[in-house]
mmCIF file of C-alpha atoms and ligand atoms in Angstrom:
data_model
loop_
_atom_site.group_PDB
_atom_site.id
_atom_site.type_symbol
_atom_site.label_atom_id
_atom_site.label_comp_id
_atom_site.label_asym_id
_atom_site.label_seq_id
_atom_site.Cartn_x
_atom_site.Cartn_y
_atom_site.Cartn_z
ATOM 1 C CA UNK A 1 0.366 -13.881 -7.517
ATOM 2 C CA UNK A 2 3.306 -14.889 -5.368
ATOM 3 C CA UNK A 3 3.858 -18.636 -5.788
ATOM 4 C CA UNK A 4 7.231 -19.045 -4.136
ATOM 5 C CA UNK A 5 8.934 -17.175 -1.328
ATOM 6 C CA UNK A 6 12.446 -17.634 0.062
ATOM 7 C CA UNK A 7 13.446 -15.509 3.038
ATOM 8 C CA UNK A 8 16.945 -15.258 4.487
ATOM 9 C CA UNK A 9 17.849 -13.315 7.623
ATOM 10 C CA UNK A 10 14.769 -11.170 7.901
ATOM 11 C CA UNK A 11 14.393 -10.547 11.671
ATOM 12 C CA UNK A 12 14.160 -13.986 13.331
ATOM 13 C CA UNK A 13 13.659 -15.816 10.023
ATOM 14 C CA UNK A 14 17.044 -17.337 9.216
ATOM 15 C CA UNK A 15 15.961 -19.379 6.212
ATOM 16 C CA UNK A 16 12.326 -19.906 5.252
ATOM 17 C CA UNK A 17 11.334 -21.448 1.946
ATOM 18 C CA UNK A 18 7.692 -21.640 0.911
ATOM 19 C CA UNK A 19 6.654 -23.162 -2.399
ATOM 20 C CA UNK A 20 3.319 -23.672 -4.085
ATOM 21 C CA UNK A 21 1.656 -20.695 -2.393
ATOM 22 C CA UNK A 22 -2.017 -20.422 -3.184
ATOM 23 C CA UNK A 23 -4.589 -17.650 -3.122
ATOM 24 C CA UNK A 24 -5.133 -17.734 0.622
ATOM 25 C CA UNK A 25 -2.497 -18.401 3.250
ATOM 26 C CA UNK A 26 -3.048 -18.239 6.984
ATOM 27 C CA UNK A 27 0.011 -17.947 9.213
ATOM 28 C CA UNK A 28 -0.597 -18.664 12.872
ATOM 29 C CA UNK A 29 1.714 -18.710 15.856
ATOM 30 C CA UNK A 30 2.539 -17.223 19.228
ATOM 31 C CA UNK A 31 3.634 -13.648 19.802
ATOM 32 C CA UNK A 32 7.157 -13.103 18.544
ATOM 33 C CA UNK A 33 7.204 -16.276 16.426
ATOM 34 C CA UNK A 34 7.837 -14.406 13.160
ATOM 35 C CA UNK A 35 4.433 -13.981 11.479
ATOM 36 C CA UNK A 36 4.690 -10.264 10.842
ATOM 37 C CA UNK A 37 8.272 -10.813 9.672
ATOM 38 C CA UNK A 38 6.980 -13.059 6.875
ATOM 39 C CA UNK A 39 4.632 -10.263 5.782
ATOM 40 C CA UNK A 40 7.489 -7.774 5.983
ATOM 41 C CA UNK A 41 9.556 -10.012 3.715
ATOM 42 C CA UNK A 42 6.765 -10.095 1.119
ATOM 43 C CA UNK A 43 6.436 -6.321 1.396
ATOM 44 C CA UNK A 44 10.169 -5.976 0.751
ATOM 45 C CA UNK A 45 9.765 -7.937 -2.440
ATOM 46 C CA UNK A 46 7.388 -5.266 -3.682
ATOM 47 C CA UNK A 47 8.750 -2.036 -2.207
ATOM 48 C CA UNK A 48 12.288 -2.990 -1.070
ATOM 49 C CA UNK A 49 11.414 -1.944 2.474
ATOM 50 C CA UNK A 50 9.320 -3.084 5.379
ATOM 51 C CA UNK A 51 6.002 -1.514 6.324
ATOM 52 C CA UNK A 52 6.905 -1.248 9.983
ATOM 53 C CA UNK A 53 10.572 -0.298 10.157
ATOM 54 C CA UNK A 54 12.049 2.952 8.996
ATOM 55 C CA UNK A 55 15.545 1.527 8.528
ATOM 56 C CA UNK A 56 16.743 -1.550 6.680
ATOM 57 C CA UNK A 57 19.047 -2.335 9.586
ATOM 58 C CA UNK A 58 16.251 -3.199 12.003
ATOM 59 C CA UNK A 59 14.838 -5.792 9.602
ATOM 60 C CA UNK A 60 18.153 -7.604 9.090
ATOM 61 C CA UNK A 61 18.714 -10.487 11.464
ATOM 62 C CA UNK A 62 21.062 -9.316 14.222
ATOM 63 C CA UNK A 63 24.668 -10.120 13.472
ATOM 64 C CA UNK A 64 24.107 -10.630 9.734
ATOM 65 C CA UNK A 65 25.436 -8.277 7.041
ATOM 66 C CA UNK A 66 22.316 -8.446 4.874
ATOM 67 C CA UNK A 67 18.900 -9.973 4.365
ATOM 68 C CA UNK A 68 17.579 -11.459 1.138
ATOM 69 C CA UNK A 69 14.107 -12.179 -0.152
ATOM 70 C CA UNK A 70 13.527 -14.109 -3.328
ATOM 71 C CA UNK A 71 10.120 -14.675 -4.850
ATOM 72 C CA UNK A 72 8.404 -16.008 -7.921
ATOM 73 C CA UNK A 73 5.293 -14.334 -9.233
ATOM 74 C CA UNK A 74 2.971 -16.480 -11.319
ATOM 75 C CA UNK A 75 1.589 -14.223 -14.027
ATOM 76 C CA UNK A 76 -1.647 -14.527 -15.925
ATOM 77 C CA UNK A 77 -0.948 -16.855 -18.830
ATOM 78 C CA UNK A 78 1.354 -19.122 -16.827
ATOM 79 C CA UNK A 79 4.669 -17.256 -17.040
ATOM 80 C CA UNK A 80 6.741 -16.934 -13.882
ATOM 81 C CA UNK A 81 8.675 -13.803 -12.966
ATOM 82 C CA UNK A 82 11.535 -13.987 -10.461
ATOM 83 C CA UNK A 83 12.031 -11.093 -8.044
ATOM 84 C CA UNK A 84 14.927 -10.595 -5.658
ATOM 85 C CA UNK A 85 15.733 -7.994 -3.018
ATOM 86 C CA UNK A 86 18.783 -7.777 -0.832
ATOM 87 C CA UNK A 87 19.260 -5.130 1.829
ATOM 88 C CA UNK A 88 22.521 -4.437 3.611
ATOM 89 C CA UNK A 89 22.997 -2.897 7.057
ATOM 90 C CA UNK A 90 24.483 0.137 5.292
ATOM 91 C CA UNK A 91 21.072 0.701 3.706
ATOM 92 C CA UNK A 92 22.249 -0.433 0.256
ATOM 93 C CA UNK A 93 19.588 -2.242 -1.748
ATOM 94 C CA UNK A 94 20.061 -4.675 -4.620
ATOM 95 C CA UNK A 95 16.952 -5.321 -6.667
ATOM 96 C CA UNK A 96 16.458 -7.903 -9.386
ATOM 97 C CA UNK A 97 13.615 -8.608 -11.755
ATOM 98 C CA UNK A 98 13.820 -11.751 -13.918
ATOM 99 C CA UNK A 99 17.452 -12.204 -12.930
ATOM 100 C CA UNK A 100 18.482 -8.705 -14.042
ATOM 101 C CA UNK A 101 19.448 -5.899 -11.677
ATOM 102 C CA UNK A 102 17.042 -2.962 -11.720
ATOM 103 C CA UNK A 103 17.703 0.510 -10.305
ATOM 104 C CA UNK A 104 14.262 1.664 -9.299
ATOM 105 C CA UNK A 105 11.777 0.282 -6.835
ATOM 106 C CA UNK A 106 9.073 1.197 -9.350
ATOM 107 C CA UNK A 107 10.231 -1.791 -11.450
ATOM 108 C CA UNK A 108 9.553 -4.123 -8.511
ATOM 109 C CA UNK A 109 6.233 -2.601 -7.494
ATOM 110 C CA UNK A 110 4.877 -3.041 -10.978
ATOM 111 C CA UNK A 111 5.474 -6.835 -10.711
ATOM 112 C CA UNK A 112 3.935 -7.436 -7.309
ATOM 113 C CA UNK A 113 1.338 -4.972 -6.015
ATOM 114 C CA UNK A 114 0.947 -5.523 -2.260
ATOM 115 C CA UNK A 115 -1.461 -3.871 0.164
ATOM 116 C CA UNK A 116 -1.104 -3.989 3.933
ATOM 117 C CA UNK A 117 -3.907 -4.069 6.468
ATOM 118 C CA UNK A 118 -2.700 -4.081 10.076
ATOM 119 C CA UNK A 119 -3.263 -2.529 13.483
ATOM 120 C CA UNK A 120 -1.895 0.808 12.211
ATOM 121 C CA UNK A 121 -4.253 0.941 9.253
ATOM 122 C CA UNK A 122 -6.718 3.266 10.985
ATOM 123 C CA UNK A 123 -4.002 5.901 10.529
ATOM 124 C CA UNK A 124 -5.067 6.069 6.903
ATOM 125 C CA UNK A 125 -8.266 7.707 8.156
ATOM 126 C CA UNK A 126 -7.145 9.604 11.232
ATOM 127 C CA UNK A 127 -3.516 10.373 10.315
ATOM 128 C CA UNK A 128 -2.140 13.250 8.240
ATOM 129 C CA UNK A 129 -3.111 13.710 4.551
ATOM 130 C CA UNK A 130 0.277 12.457 3.344
ATOM 131 C CA UNK A 131 -0.824 8.881 4.119
ATOM 132 C CA UNK A 132 -3.970 9.302 2.016
ATOM 133 C CA UNK A 133 -1.964 10.813 -0.844
ATOM 134 C CA UNK A 134 0.381 7.798 -0.721
ATOM 135 C CA UNK A 135 -2.646 5.493 -0.755
ATOM 136 C CA UNK A 136 -4.091 7.287 -3.771
ATOM 137 C CA UNK A 137 -0.795 7.478 -5.644
ATOM 138 C CA UNK A 138 -0.081 3.766 -5.131
ATOM 139 C CA UNK A 139 -3.225 3.002 -7.116
ATOM 140 C CA UNK A 140 -2.690 5.759 -9.666
ATOM 141 C CA UNK A 141 0.827 4.430 -10.282
ATOM 142 C CA UNK A 142 -0.472 0.981 -11.212
ATOM 143 C CA UNK A 143 -3.293 2.181 -13.407
ATOM 144 C CA UNK A 144 -2.154 5.411 -15.082
ATOM 145 C CA UNK A 145 1.092 4.989 -16.938
ATOM 146 C CA UNK A 146 1.620 8.714 -17.419
ATOM 147 C CA UNK A 147 1.530 9.231 -13.682
ATOM 148 C CA UNK A 148 5.026 8.220 -12.609
ATOM 149 C CA UNK A 149 6.975 10.421 -15.052
ATOM 150 C CA UNK A 150 4.653 13.349 -14.248
ATOM 151 C CA UNK A 151 5.102 12.729 -10.522
ATOM 152 C CA UNK A 152 8.899 12.607 -10.847
ATOM 153 C CA UNK A 153 8.878 15.804 -12.870
ATOM 154 C CA UNK A 154 6.616 17.492 -10.343
ATOM 155 C CA UNK A 155 8.917 16.532 -7.432
ATOM 156 C CA UNK A 156 11.900 17.964 -9.250
ATOM 157 C CA UNK A 157 10.130 21.202 -10.128
ATOM 158 C CA UNK A 158 8.725 21.871 -6.685
ATOM 159 C CA UNK A 159 12.079 21.250 -5.042
ATOM 160 C CA UNK A 160 13.745 23.643 -7.445
ATOM 161 C CA UNK A 161 11.010 26.257 -7.127
ATOM 162 C CA UNK A 162 11.134 26.158 -3.326
ATOM 163 C CA UNK A 163 14.917 26.575 -3.415
ATOM 164 C CA UNK A 164 14.531 29.630 -5.661
ATOM 165 C CA UNK A 165 11.791 31.061 -3.422
ATOM 166 C CA UNK A 166 14.157 30.893 -0.459
ATOM 167 C CA UNK A 167 16.983 32.708 -2.221
ATOM 168 C CA UNK A 168 17.738 36.227 -0.993
ATOM 169 C CA UNK A 169 18.069 37.563 -4.497
ATOM 170 C CA UNK A 170 15.069 36.766 -6.626
ATOM 171 C CA UNK A 171 15.740 35.426 -10.122
ATOM 172 C CA UNK A 172 12.344 36.205 -11.729
ATOM 173 C CA UNK A 173 12.975 34.548 -15.088
ATOM 174 C CA UNK A 174 14.299 31.356 -13.596
ATOM 175 C CA UNK A 175 11.410 31.275 -11.130
ATOM 176 C CA UNK A 176 8.887 31.833 -13.936
ATOM 177 C CA UNK A 177 10.370 28.986 -15.979
ATOM 178 C CA UNK A 178 10.212 26.515 -13.082
ATOM 179 C CA UNK A 179 6.718 27.707 -12.179
ATOM 180 C CA UNK A 180 5.528 26.999 -15.734
ATOM 181 C CA UNK A 181 7.048 23.519 -15.627
ATOM 182 C CA UNK A 182 5.619 22.905 -12.186
ATOM 183 C CA UNK A 183 2.167 23.952 -13.378
ATOM 184 C CA UNK A 184 2.211 21.621 -16.346
ATOM 185 C CA UNK A 185 3.549 18.601 -14.378
ATOM 186 C CA UNK A 186 1.042 19.347 -11.605
ATOM 187 C CA UNK A 187 -1.881 19.419 -14.051
ATOM 188 C CA UNK A 188 -0.777 16.157 -15.637
ATOM 189 C CA UNK A 189 -0.379 14.306 -12.365
ATOM 190 C CA UNK A 190 -3.684 15.649 -11.054
ATOM 191 C CA UNK A 191 -5.500 14.516 -14.202
ATOM 192 C CA UNK A 192 -4.126 10.988 -13.545
ATOM 193 C CA UNK A 193 -5.258 11.153 -9.916
ATOM 194 C CA UNK A 194 -8.728 12.280 -10.965
ATOM 195 C CA UNK A 195 -9.171 9.538 -13.546
ATOM 196 C CA UNK A 196 -8.123 6.908 -11.018
ATOM 197 C CA UNK A 197 -10.242 8.416 -8.253
ATOM 198 C CA UNK A 198 -13.321 8.363 -10.509
ATOM 199 C CA UNK A 199 -12.826 4.608 -10.949
ATOM 200 C CA UNK A 200 -12.233 4.060 -7.247
ATOM 201 C CA UNK A 201 -15.295 5.862 -5.866
ATOM 202 C CA UNK A 202 -18.121 3.609 -7.133
ATOM 203 C CA UNK A 203 -16.228 0.399 -6.261
ATOM 204 C CA UNK A 204 -15.461 1.742 -2.813
ATOM 205 C CA UNK A 205 -19.125 2.583 -2.307
ATOM 206 C CA UNK A 206 -20.141 -0.986 -3.168
ATOM 207 C CA UNK A 207 -17.515 -2.645 -0.975
ATOM 208 C CA UNK A 208 -18.164 -0.308 1.966
ATOM 209 C CA UNK A 209 -21.895 -1.043 1.752
ATOM 210 C CA UNK A 210 -21.108 -4.787 1.935
ATOM 211 C CA UNK A 211 -18.720 -4.447 4.868
ATOM 212 C CA UNK A 212 -20.647 -1.828 6.852
ATOM 213 C CA UNK A 213 -24.305 -2.132 5.857
ATOM 214 C CA UNK A 214 -25.228 -0.827 9.309
ATOM 215 C CA UNK A 215 -23.508 2.543 8.643
ATOM 216 C CA UNK A 216 -24.820 5.523 6.783
ATOM 217 C CA UNK A 217 -23.400 5.956 3.293
ATOM 218 C CA UNK A 218 -19.619 6.181 3.310
ATOM 219 C CA UNK A 219 -18.355 8.692 0.784
ATOM 220 C CA UNK A 220 -15.073 9.853 -0.705
ATOM 221 C CA UNK A 221 -14.148 13.293 -1.945
ATOM 222 C CA UNK A 222 -10.987 14.304 -3.741
ATOM 223 C CA UNK A 223 -9.397 17.693 -3.173
ATOM 224 C CA UNK A 224 -6.739 18.406 -5.716
ATOM 225 C CA UNK A 225 -4.725 20.880 -3.622
ATOM 226 C CA UNK A 226 -5.781 24.157 -5.191
ATOM 227 C CA UNK A 227 -9.033 25.913 -6.109
ATOM 228 C CA UNK A 228 -10.526 23.556 -8.698
ATOM 229 C CA UNK A 229 -12.225 26.415 -10.544
ATOM 230 C CA UNK A 230 -8.897 27.672 -11.860
ATOM 231 C CA UNK A 231 -5.899 26.222 -13.688
ATOM 232 C CA UNK A 232 -2.903 25.387 -11.502
ATOM 233 C CA UNK A 233 -0.855 28.121 -13.143
ATOM 234 C CA UNK A 234 -3.439 30.751 -12.135
ATOM 235 C CA UNK A 235 -3.536 29.413 -8.567
ATOM 236 C CA UNK A 236 0.259 29.651 -8.423
ATOM 237 C CA UNK A 237 0.125 33.237 -9.698
ATOM 238 C CA UNK A 238 -2.444 34.103 -7.026
ATOM 239 C CA UNK A 239 -0.233 32.821 -4.203
ATOM 240 C CA UNK A 240 3.085 34.044 -5.663
ATOM 241 C CA UNK A 241 3.394 36.755 -2.985
ATOM 242 C CA UNK A 242 2.964 34.497 0.033
ATOM 243 C CA UNK A 243 5.108 31.794 -1.626
ATOM 244 C CA UNK A 244 7.910 34.316 -1.902
ATOM 245 C CA UNK A 245 7.392 35.622 1.625
ATOM 246 C CA UNK A 246 7.408 32.207 3.260
ATOM 247 C CA UNK A 247 9.803 30.476 0.919
ATOM 248 C CA UNK A 248 7.683 27.569 -0.262
ATOM 249 C CA UNK A 249 4.899 26.666 -2.699
ATOM 250 C CA UNK A 250 1.553 26.866 -0.899
ATOM 251 C CA UNK A 251 -0.823 25.277 -3.394
ATOM 252 C CA UNK A 252 -0.710 22.233 -5.628
ATOM 253 C CA UNK A 253 -0.865 18.437 -5.792
ATOM 254 C CA UNK A 254 1.471 18.249 -2.770
ATOM 255 C CA UNK A 255 -1.577 19.416 -0.784
ATOM 256 C CA UNK A 256 -4.090 17.003 -2.327
ATOM 257 C CA UNK A 257 -6.393 15.214 0.087
ATOM 258 C CA UNK A 258 -9.057 12.534 0.167
ATOM 259 C CA UNK A 259 -11.910 13.191 2.563
ATOM 260 C CA UNK A 260 -13.716 10.100 3.865
ATOM 261 C CA UNK A 261 -17.190 10.785 5.200
ATOM 262 C CA UNK A 262 -20.005 8.835 6.827
ATOM 263 C CA UNK A 263 -23.437 10.302 6.337
ATOM 264 C CA UNK A 264 -21.706 13.579 5.554
ATOM 265 C CA UNK A 265 -19.521 13.615 8.718
ATOM 266 C CA UNK A 266 -15.796 12.994 8.936
ATOM 267 C CA UNK A 267 -15.225 9.214 9.176
ATOM 268 C CA UNK A 268 -12.166 9.774 11.371
ATOM 269 C CA UNK A 269 -14.248 11.638 13.972
ATOM 270 C CA UNK A 270 -17.337 9.438 13.780
ATOM 271 C CA UNK A 271 -16.432 5.774 13.496
ATOM 272 C CA UNK A 272 -15.236 3.316 16.129
ATOM 273 C CA UNK A 273 -11.767 1.825 15.743
ATOM 274 C CA UNK A 274 -13.238 -1.411 14.386
ATOM 275 C CA UNK A 275 -15.391 0.484 11.890
ATOM 276 C CA UNK A 276 -12.371 2.538 10.850
ATOM 277 C CA UNK A 277 -10.529 -0.699 10.164
ATOM 278 C CA UNK A 278 -13.451 -1.829 7.988
ATOM 279 C CA UNK A 279 -13.439 1.428 6.026
ATOM 280 C CA UNK A 280 -9.710 0.996 5.448
ATOM 281 C CA UNK A 281 -10.374 -2.592 4.313
ATOM 282 C CA UNK A 282 -12.998 -1.214 1.900
ATOM 283 C CA UNK A 283 -10.540 1.368 0.564
ATOM 284 C CA UNK A 284 -7.871 -1.268 -0.022
ATOM 285 C CA UNK A 285 -10.301 -3.793 -1.465
ATOM 286 C CA UNK A 286 -11.549 -1.111 -3.846
ATOM 287 C CA UNK A 287 -7.966 -0.561 -5.001
ATOM 288 C CA UNK A 288 -7.654 -4.280 -5.676
ATOM 289 C CA UNK A 289 -10.840 -4.184 -7.765
ATOM 290 C CA UNK A 290 -9.647 -1.243 -9.825
ATOM 291 C CA UNK A 291 -6.339 -3.002 -10.568
ATOM 292 C CA UNK A 292 -8.159 -6.144 -11.512
ATOM 293 C CA UNK A 293 -10.442 -4.330 -13.960
ATOM 294 C CA UNK A 294 -7.616 -2.969 -16.070
ATOM 295 C CA UNK A 295 -7.023 -4.043 -19.635
ATOM 296 C CA UNK A 296 -4.043 -5.937 -18.259
ATOM 297 C CA UNK A 297 -5.590 -7.152 -14.997
ATOM 298 C CA UNK A 298 -3.303 -7.237 -11.971
ATOM 299 C CA UNK A 299 -3.743 -9.383 -8.895
ATOM 300 C CA UNK A 300 -2.908 -7.711 -5.604
ATOM 301 C CA UNK A 301 -1.392 -9.571 -2.676
ATOM 302 C CA UNK A 302 -2.944 -8.514 0.629
ATOM 303 C CA UNK A 303 -0.794 -8.678 3.739
ATOM 304 C CA UNK A 304 -3.222 -8.734 6.622
ATOM 305 C CA UNK A 305 -1.614 -8.714 10.025
ATOM 306 C CA UNK A 306 -3.866 -10.060 12.741
ATOM 307 C CA UNK A 307 -7.157 -9.740 10.859
ATOM 308 C CA UNK A 308 -9.410 -10.860 13.727
ATOM 309 C CA UNK A 309 -8.164 -8.156 16.110
ATOM 310 C CA UNK A 310 -10.721 -5.364 16.558
ATOM 311 C CA UNK A 311 -13.241 -7.159 14.330
ATOM 312 C CA UNK A 312 -16.083 -9.385 15.458
ATOM 313 C CA UNK A 313 -16.757 -12.695 13.705
ATOM 314 C CA UNK A 314 -19.466 -11.293 11.432
ATOM 315 C CA UNK A 315 -17.269 -8.502 10.107
ATOM 316 C CA UNK A 316 -14.180 -10.712 9.833
ATOM 317 C CA UNK A 317 -16.233 -13.073 7.713
ATOM 318 C CA UNK A 318 -17.474 -10.215 5.527
ATOM 319 C CA UNK A 319 -13.899 -9.074 4.897
ATOM 320 C CA UNK A 320 -12.945 -12.652 3.987
ATOM 321 C CA UNK A 321 -15.948 -12.913 1.627
ATOM 322 C CA UNK A 322 -14.849 -9.733 -0.101
ATOM 323 C CA UNK A 323 -11.212 -10.816 -0.373
ATOM 324 C CA UNK A 324 -12.252 -14.134 -1.808
ATOM 325 C CA UNK A 325 -14.690 -12.552 -4.280
ATOM 326 C CA UNK A 326 -11.973 -10.193 -5.437
ATOM 327 C CA UNK A 327 -9.767 -13.137 -6.368
ATOM 328 C CA UNK A 328 -6.773 -11.493 -4.721
ATOM 329 C CA UNK A 329 -3.964 -13.324 -2.995
ATOM 330 C CA UNK A 330 -4.207 -13.077 0.760
ATOM 331 C CA UNK A 331 -1.714 -13.644 3.568
ATOM 332 C CA UNK A 332 -3.446 -13.475 6.930
ATOM 333 C CA UNK A 333 -1.746 -13.790 10.310
ATOM 334 C CA UNK A 334 -3.425 -14.748 13.565
ATOM 335 C CA UNK A 335 -2.378 -16.171 16.880
ATOM 336 C CA UNK A 336 -4.491 -19.272 17.376
ATOM 337 C CA UNK A 337 -4.607 -22.075 14.822
ATOM 338 C CA UNK A 338 -8.396 -21.944 14.725
ATOM 339 C CA UNK A 339 -8.753 -18.131 14.829
ATOM 340 C CA UNK A 340 -9.771 -18.060 11.182
ATOM 341 C CA UNK A 341 -11.923 -21.182 11.415
ATOM 342 C CA UNK A 342 -15.283 -20.561 9.796
ATOM 343 C CA UNK A 343 -14.181 -17.154 8.517
ATOM 344 C CA UNK A 344 -13.114 -18.015 4.978
ATOM 345 C CA UNK A 345 -16.100 -18.769 2.675
ATOM 346 C CA UNK A 346 -16.870 -22.469 2.968
ATOM 347 C CA UNK A 347 -17.490 -22.832 -0.771
ATOM 348 C CA UNK A 348 -14.018 -21.505 -1.659
ATOM 349 C CA UNK A 349 -10.747 -23.400 -1.773
ATOM 350 C CA UNK A 350 -9.714 -23.493 1.896
ATOM 351 C CA UNK A 351 -6.662 -21.444 2.911
ATOM 352 C CA UNK A 352 -3.265 -23.048 3.283
ATOM 353 C CA UNK A 353 -2.287 -23.081 6.944
ATOM 354 C CA UNK A 354 1.247 -22.401 8.154
ATOM 355 C CA UNK A 355 2.488 -22.737 11.696
ATOM 356 C CA UNK A 356 5.095 -20.119 12.591
ATOM 357 C CA UNK A 357 7.290 -21.102 15.522
ATOM 358 C CA UNK A 358 10.575 -19.472 16.558
ATOM 359 C CA UNK A 359 11.372 -18.326 13.041
ATOM 360 C CA UNK A 360 10.373 -21.570 11.344
ATOM 361 C CA UNK A 361 7.349 -21.780 9.056
ATOM 362 C CA UNK A 362 5.730 -25.189 8.616
ATOM 363 C CA UNK A 363 2.756 -25.976 6.373
ATOM 364 C CA UNK A 364 0.051 -27.802 8.287
ATOM 365 C CA UNK A 365 -2.677 -27.675 5.673
ATOM 366 C CA UNK A 366 -4.627 -28.339 3.702
ATOM 367 C CA UNK A 367 -7.291 -27.818 6.287
ATOM 368 C CA UNK A 368 -10.836 -26.734 5.906
ATOM 369 C CA UNK A 369 -11.430 -23.944 8.364
ATOM 370 C CA UNK A 370 -15.107 -24.055 7.505
ATOM 371 C CA UNK A 371 -15.293 -27.438 9.189
ATOM 372 C CA UNK A 372 -14.093 -28.696 12.555
ATOM 373 C CA UNK A 373 -14.320 -26.612 15.643
ATOM 374 C CA UNK A 374 -15.710 -23.478 14.052
ATOM 375 C CA UNK A 375 -17.793 -21.561 16.534
ATOM 376 C CA UNK A 376 -21.151 -20.461 15.250
ATOM 377 C CA UNK A 377 -21.906 -16.940 16.271
ATOM 378 C CA UNK A 378 -25.450 -16.931 17.476
ATOM 379 C CA UNK A 379 -25.402 -13.313 18.586
HETATM 380 N N1 LIG B 1 16.739 -7.691 13.584
HETATM 381 C C1 LIG B 1 16.327 -8.769 14.255
HETATM 382 N N2 LIG B 1 17.124 -9.863 14.367
HETATM 383 C C2 LIG B 1 16.708 -10.964 15.029
HETATM 384 N N3 LIG B 1 15.500 -11.071 15.611
HETATM 385 C C3 LIG B 1 14.674 -10.026 15.535
HETATM 386 C C4 LIG B 1 15.027 -8.824 14.848
HETATM 387 N N4 LIG B 1 14.005 -7.962 14.923
HETATM 388 C C5 LIG B 1 13.048 -8.591 15.621
HETATM 389 N N5 LIG B 1 13.434 -9.823 15.981
HETATM 390 C C6 LIG B 1 12.643 -10.852 16.696
HETATM 391 O O1 LIG B 1 11.882 -11.495 15.705
HETATM 392 C C7 LIG B 1 10.754 -12.079 16.306
HETATM 393 C C8 LIG B 1 9.607 -12.048 15.324
HETATM 394 O O2 LIG B 1 8.855 -10.889 15.402
HETATM 395 P P1 LIG B 1 7.437 -10.766 14.673
HETATM 396 O O3 LIG B 1 7.531 -11.227 13.279
HETATM 397 O O4 LIG B 1 6.995 -9.399 14.937
HETATM 398 O O5 LIG B 1 6.547 -11.812 15.488
HETATM 399 P P2 LIG B 1 4.976 -12.074 15.423
HETATM 400 O O6 LIG B 1 4.406 -11.242 14.350
HETATM 401 O O7 LIG B 1 4.836 -13.537 15.166
HETATM 402 O O8 LIG B 1 4.445 -11.701 16.765
HETATM 403 C C9 LIG B 1 10.546 -11.356 17.616
HETATM 404 O O9 LIG B 1 10.725 -12.319 18.635
HETATM 405 C C10 LIG B 1 11.638 -10.329 17.671
HETATM 406 O O10 LIG B 1 12.206 -10.246 18.930
HETATM 407 MG MG1 LIG B 2 3.048 -9.682 14.585
#
């Protein structure tokens, strides 16, 4: 859990220092005050990049050569782990874990798993399969330790195989060797995905039933990317001709997909935007549960940009109940100070409130959003 956060030159945040962060933090403020930028900074601490910008440059405060985020993660058992990320306008990234430089983002991610829920989240359902593969692999990465090396190996093999397939002069032995390697890495990474998916499905079913009791059963199906009745190597042999003709590998884990259904129909084609957001919340909550149930339990930090948008009070409250029950850390942004009033479970420790104003972040808590001017929804 993130207990301290220092942000320098991220968008309009020149210098923001937040200490003693608790399980639930609500950031409120006008449009353009810097709320999403705070979430972006936390995201950078986990993945070295923002969730909304494609380039590092756009996140760096105009006129500055770099931006820096420093954080402390309180681990189970009381230890504290320091994380640091600096991004330069050139795109260069400097990452540190416990004061030591690290080369790979995977070292950061492992320290601070973050999940984003925002206005774009419905894309996870309606967008291309690549988004759902990323969603799946994020969880697999945290839970299956064989996954990352297998995934790296697979990426290398498929790149090499596709290059060979595009060559004018075929090199059959070389192609066969890379195909064998590809098949074995692909099987390994798919086995990891399957094991993780099997843990995810029942938890997702429970959470989805809590969030959308009014919907028919929401289901998940995993498609591994080739005919599941045969080994990957056989599937590759069967498509060897068309692979060669078109110069790329047609089947495999690069084509894996998760199908989300409601009462047997595609969720993307059936649900309203608000319901889609709830299904995405259920998917991400389920990931948090799976991480928490590991031998070495991990606490996810949820970055939830403008939670109340598209959700009515009843469903917002259900999402809050679920987040609280999960024991995750939650950063929620909203516009009005009282937007989350009455939403967080009254019996829980109330969220810390922060007012974001022109790039400054000021604690105004502790406040009990369950009390005061909460509006009862009588509908
Ligand atoms: N690279 C940048 N340098 C300086 N300011 C920026 C940069 N990028 C965006 N901004 C400004 O930062 C402000 C904060 O944006 P944002 O965090 O999205 O606000 P909020 O989420 O509170 O609506 C906006 O007013 C925007 O104009
Ligand atoms: Mg915003």
